PDB file of C-alpha atoms in Angstrom:
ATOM      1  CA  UNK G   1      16.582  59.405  -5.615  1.00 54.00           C
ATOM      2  CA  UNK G   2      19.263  56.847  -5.140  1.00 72.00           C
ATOM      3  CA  UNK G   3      18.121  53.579  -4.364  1.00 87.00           C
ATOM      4  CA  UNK G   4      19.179  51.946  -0.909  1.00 93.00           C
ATOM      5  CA  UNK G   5      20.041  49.189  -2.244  1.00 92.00           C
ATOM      6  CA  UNK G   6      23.500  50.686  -3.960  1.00 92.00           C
ATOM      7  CA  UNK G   7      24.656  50.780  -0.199  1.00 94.00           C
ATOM      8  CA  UNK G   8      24.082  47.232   0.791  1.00 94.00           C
ATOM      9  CA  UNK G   9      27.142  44.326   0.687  1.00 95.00           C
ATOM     10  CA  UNK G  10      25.703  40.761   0.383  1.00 96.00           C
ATOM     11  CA  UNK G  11      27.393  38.817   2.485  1.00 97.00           C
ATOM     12  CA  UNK G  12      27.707  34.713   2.640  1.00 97.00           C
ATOM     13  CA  UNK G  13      30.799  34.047   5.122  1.00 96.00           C
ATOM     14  CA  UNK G  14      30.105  30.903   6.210  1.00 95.00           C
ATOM     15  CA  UNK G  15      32.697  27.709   6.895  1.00 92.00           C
ATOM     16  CA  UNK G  16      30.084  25.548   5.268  1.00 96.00           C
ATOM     17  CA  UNK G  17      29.429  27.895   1.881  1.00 96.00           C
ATOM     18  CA  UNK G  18      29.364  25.669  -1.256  1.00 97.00           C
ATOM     19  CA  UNK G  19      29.998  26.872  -4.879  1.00 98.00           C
ATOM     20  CA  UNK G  20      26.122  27.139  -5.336  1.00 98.00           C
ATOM     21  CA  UNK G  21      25.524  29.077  -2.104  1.00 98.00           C
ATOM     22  CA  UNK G  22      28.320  31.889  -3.467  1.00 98.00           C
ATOM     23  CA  UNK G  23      26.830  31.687  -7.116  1.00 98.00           C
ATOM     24  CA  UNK G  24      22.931  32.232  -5.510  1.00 98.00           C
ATOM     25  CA  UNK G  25      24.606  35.430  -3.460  1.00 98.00           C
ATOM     26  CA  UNK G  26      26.296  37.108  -6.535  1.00 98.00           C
ATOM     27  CA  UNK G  27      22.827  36.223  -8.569  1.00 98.00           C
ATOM     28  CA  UNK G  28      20.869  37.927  -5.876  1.00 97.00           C
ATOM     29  CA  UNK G  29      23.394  40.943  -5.655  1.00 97.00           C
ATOM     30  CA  UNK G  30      22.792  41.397  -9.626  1.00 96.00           C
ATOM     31  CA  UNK G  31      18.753  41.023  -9.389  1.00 96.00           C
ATOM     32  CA  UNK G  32      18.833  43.850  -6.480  1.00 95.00           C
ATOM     33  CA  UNK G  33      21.596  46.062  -7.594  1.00 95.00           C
ATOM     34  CA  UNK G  34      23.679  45.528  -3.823  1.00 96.00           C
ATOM     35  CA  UNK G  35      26.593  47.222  -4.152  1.00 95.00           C
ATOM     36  CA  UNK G  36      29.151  44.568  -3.537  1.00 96.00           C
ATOM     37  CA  UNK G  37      29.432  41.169  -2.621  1.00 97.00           C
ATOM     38  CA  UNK G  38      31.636  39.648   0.819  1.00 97.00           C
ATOM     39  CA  UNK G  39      32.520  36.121   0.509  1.00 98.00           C
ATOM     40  CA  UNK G  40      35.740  33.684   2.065  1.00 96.00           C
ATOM     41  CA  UNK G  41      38.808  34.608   0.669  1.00 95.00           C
ATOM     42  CA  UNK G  42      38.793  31.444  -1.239  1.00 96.00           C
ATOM     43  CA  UNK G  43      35.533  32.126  -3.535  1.00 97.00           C
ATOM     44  CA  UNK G  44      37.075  35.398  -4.107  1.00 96.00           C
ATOM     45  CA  UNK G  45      37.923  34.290  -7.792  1.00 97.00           C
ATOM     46  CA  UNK G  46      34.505  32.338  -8.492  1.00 97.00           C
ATOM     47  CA  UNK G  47      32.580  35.329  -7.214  1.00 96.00           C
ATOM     48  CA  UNK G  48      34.380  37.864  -9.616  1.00 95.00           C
ATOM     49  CA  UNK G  49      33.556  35.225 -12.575  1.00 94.00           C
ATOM     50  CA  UNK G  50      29.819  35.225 -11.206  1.00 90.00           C
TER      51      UNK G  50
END
C-alpha cells in the first residue's frame, strides 16, 4: 500500500520565513517522505540545495 504521505506538499509561504524555517520544512519533507515542498519564489534555489 502506498503511503499517504507521497501525496502531501509541505508548505511554508510565509512573508516572515527565514533561511532556517525553509531548511526545517525541506528536513521534515525528507524525514516523512511528503512529496514536494512549496516555498516563496525566492527560497526556490535554497530549497532545491536542501
Amino acid at each position: 500500500m502506498t503511503s499517504i504521505n507521497t501525496y502531501i506538499d509541505h508548505t511554508q509561504l510565509k512573508a516572515t520565513s527565514t533561511l532556517n524555517d525553509i531548511a526545517l520544512l525541506c528536513k521534515e519533507a525528507m524525514k516523512h517522505h511528503f512529496y514536494a515542498v512549496c516555498v516563496n519564489g525566492c527560497y526556490t534555489a535554497f530549497a532545491k540545495r536542501n
